[in-house]
Amino acid sequence: MESEESISYWKKLWLLFYTFAKIAALVVGGGYAILPVVEETFSRKNKLISSEELLDMMALVQTIPGIIAANSAIYVGMKIAGIGGVLAAVFGVCLPSVTVIIIIAAFFPHLKPENPCLLGAFVGVRACITGLIIVTAVRLAKKTIQGWFEIICVAAFLILALFKLNPVYIIVLSMPLGILYTLYCTWRIKRCNEEVPK
């Protein structure tokens, strides 16, 4: 296991390119499905980014426009190696997708949708991605749910999601609630400090 100080700048660029190329080529499903790979490579194995920064990344990339994998590549690349890291990560995440799309576009007319091997492959991939998302959700829950406010928010937004409310509205609604809660906590801490006798 290497520390951040022992990894050269060029090795960081290669790691960013290779990891995001691997994600784009093999991790089908996008979104939270990419988090276990990013966490294992950059947080646990190489210690280049903290778990808290990954949580911030997932909150950020879900709320801004664009492809989640590309947004994640930009965020992680900038955190680890600046502009060079962004370019390496984005090139890595785009290259396999562009290559695969070109190949599919060339051979798609000859593919038969009822092919049992093709259907079986998609069944296996969907099951695998479901497991990845569940594991990621459990990890996020352990790090995120710290008190009554988070529990109430999770329950409320889960109910809204079950009623098939657009996720964008749920995310937008969560922002002002989080701001109000943070202001309330800040006010309480300030009030407690003022009441403590000097």
C-alpha positions in Angstrom: 0.0 0.0 0.0 1.4 3.3 -1.1 0.9 6.7 0.6 0.1 9.8 -1.3 3.7 11.1 -0.8 5.3 8.0 -2.3 3.2 8.1 -5.5 4.7 10.3 -8.3 2.6 12.8 -10.3 2.9 10.7 -13.4 1.8 7.5 -11.6 -1.2 9.4 -10.3 -2.1 10.4 -13.8 -1.8 6.8 -15.0 -3.8 5.5 -12.0 -6.6 8.0 -12.8 -6.6 7.2 -16.5 -6.5 3.4 -15.9 -9.1 3.3 -13.1 -11.7 5.4 -14.9 -11.1 3.5 -18.2 -11.7 0.3 -16.2 -14.9 1.8 -14.7 -16.2 3.0 -18.1 -15.4 -0.4 -19.7 -16.6 -2.8 -17.0 -18.8 -1.1 -14.5 -22.2 -1.1 -16.1 -24.9 0.9 -14.4 -23.2 4.2 -13.6 -24.1 6.3 -10.7 -23.5 4.7 -7.3 -22.3 1.6 -9.0 -18.9 3.2 -9.7 -18.3 4.2 -6.1 -17.0 0.9 -4.8 -14.3 0.9 -7.5 -13.3 4.5 -6.9 -13.3 4.0 -3.1 -11.2 0.8 -3.3 -8.6 2.3 -5.7 -8.2 5.9 -4.5 -9.3 5.8 -0.8 -8.5 2.3 0.6 -5.6 1.1 -1.5 -3.7 4.3 -2.3 -5.0 6.8 0.3 -5.3 9.6 -2.3 -8.7 10.7 -1.3 -10.7 10.4 2.0 -14.0 8.6 2.5 -15.6 12.0 3.4 -14.4 13.5 0.1 -16.0 10.6 -1.7 -19.3 11.3 0.1 -19.1 14.9 -0.9 -18.3 13.9 -4.5 -21.4 11.7 -4.7 -23.6 14.4 -3.3 -22.1 16.9 -5.7 -22.2 14.9 -8.9 -25.8 13.9 -8.4 -26.9 17.5 -8.2 -25.2 19.0 -11.1 -25.9 18.5 -14.8 -23.8 15.9 -16.8 -22.9 12.3 -16.8 -22.2 11.0 -13.3 -19.1 9.0 -14.3 -17.6 12.0 -16.1 -18.5 14.4 -13.2 -16.9 11.9 -10.8 -13.7 11.7 -13.0 -13.5 15.5 -13.0 -13.9 15.8 -9.2 -11.5 12.9 -8.3 -8.9 14.0 -11.0 -8.9 17.6 -9.7 -8.5 16.5 -6.0 -5.7 14.1 -6.8 -3.6 15.8 -9.5 -5.2 19.1 -10.5 -5.9 19.9 -14.2 -3.6 17.1 -15.4 -5.6 14.7 -13.3 -8.9 16.0 -14.7 -7.6 15.4 -18.3 -6.3 11.9 -17.5 -9.5 10.8 -15.7 -11.9 12.3 -18.3 -9.9 10.8 -21.2 -9.9 7.4 -19.4 -13.7 7.5 -18.7 -14.5 8.6 -22.3 -12.2 6.3 -24.3 -13.8 2.9 -23.7 -17.3 4.3 -24.1 -16.5 5.9 -27.5 -14.7 2.7 -28.6 -17.6 0.5 -27.6 -20.2 2.8 -29.2 -18.3 2.8 -32.5 -18.0 -1.0 -32.4 -21.7 -1.4 -31.6 -22.7 1.0 -34.3 -20.7 -1.0 -36.8 -22.1 -4.4 -35.8 -25.5 -3.5 -34.3 -27.5 -4.4 -37.5 -26.2 -8.0 -37.3 -27.0 -8.5 -33.6 -30.2 -10.4 -32.7 -31.9 -9.1 -29.5 -33.4 -12.6 -28.8 -29.9 -14.2 -28.7 -29.9 -16.2 -25.4 -26.2 -15.4 -24.7 -26.9 -11.7 -25.1 -30.0 -11.8 -22.9 -28.2 -13.9 -20.3 -25.3 -11.5 -20.2 -27.6 -8.6 -19.4 -29.4 -10.6 -16.7 -26.1 -11.3 -15.0 -24.9 -7.7 -15.3 -28.2 -6.3 -13.8 -28.0 -8.7 -10.8 -24.3 -7.7 -10.3 -25.1 -4.0 -10.4 -28.0 -4.4 -8.0 -25.6 -6.0 -5.5 -23.0 -3.2 -6.0 -25.6 -0.5 -5.4 -26.9 -2.2 -2.2 -23.3 -2.5 -0.9 -22.7 1.2 -1.7 -25.9 2.3 -0.1 -25.0 0.4 3.1 -21.6 2.1 3.2 -23.0 5.5 2.6 -25.7 5.0 5.3 -23.0 4.0 7.9 -21.1 7.2 7.2 -24.0 9.6 6.6 -26.7 8.7 9.2 -25.4 10.2 12.4 -28.4 11.6 14.1 -32.2 12.2 14.2 -32.1 14.7 11.3 -30.5 12.3 8.9 -32.9 9.5 9.9 -35.9 11.7 9.3 -34.6 12.8 6.0 -33.8 9.3 4.8 -37.3 8.1 5.8 -39.1 11.1 4.2 -37.1 11.0 1.0 -37.5 7.2 0.8 -41.3 7.7 0.9 -41.1 10.3 -1.8 -39.0 8.1 -3.9 -41.5 5.2 -3.5 -44.2 7.5 -4.8 -42.0 8.0 -7.9 -41.3 11.6 -7.3 -38.5 12.9 -9.7 -35.1 12.4 -7.9 -34.2 16.0 -9.0 -37.0 17.4 -6.8 -36.0 15.3 -3.9 -32.3 16.4 -4.1 -33.4 20.1 -4.5 -35.7 19.8 -1.5 -32.9 18.3 0.6 -30.6 21.2 0.1 -32.6 23.9 2.0 -33.4 21.4 4.7 -29.8 20.7 5.2 -28.9 24.4 5.3 -31.7 25.1 7.9 -30.5 22.3 10.0 -26.8 23.4 9.9 -27.9 27.0 10.8 -29.9 25.6 13.7 -27.0 23.6 15.0 -24.7 26.6 14.7 -27.2 28.7 16.6 -27.5 26.1 19.3 -23.7 25.8 19.7 -23.4 29.6 19.9 -26.2 29.9 22.4 -24.6 27.1 24.6 -21.3 28.9 24.5 -22.9 32.2 25.6 -24.6 30.5 28.5 -21.5 28.8 29.8 -20.3 30.9 32.8 -16.8 32.4 32.2 
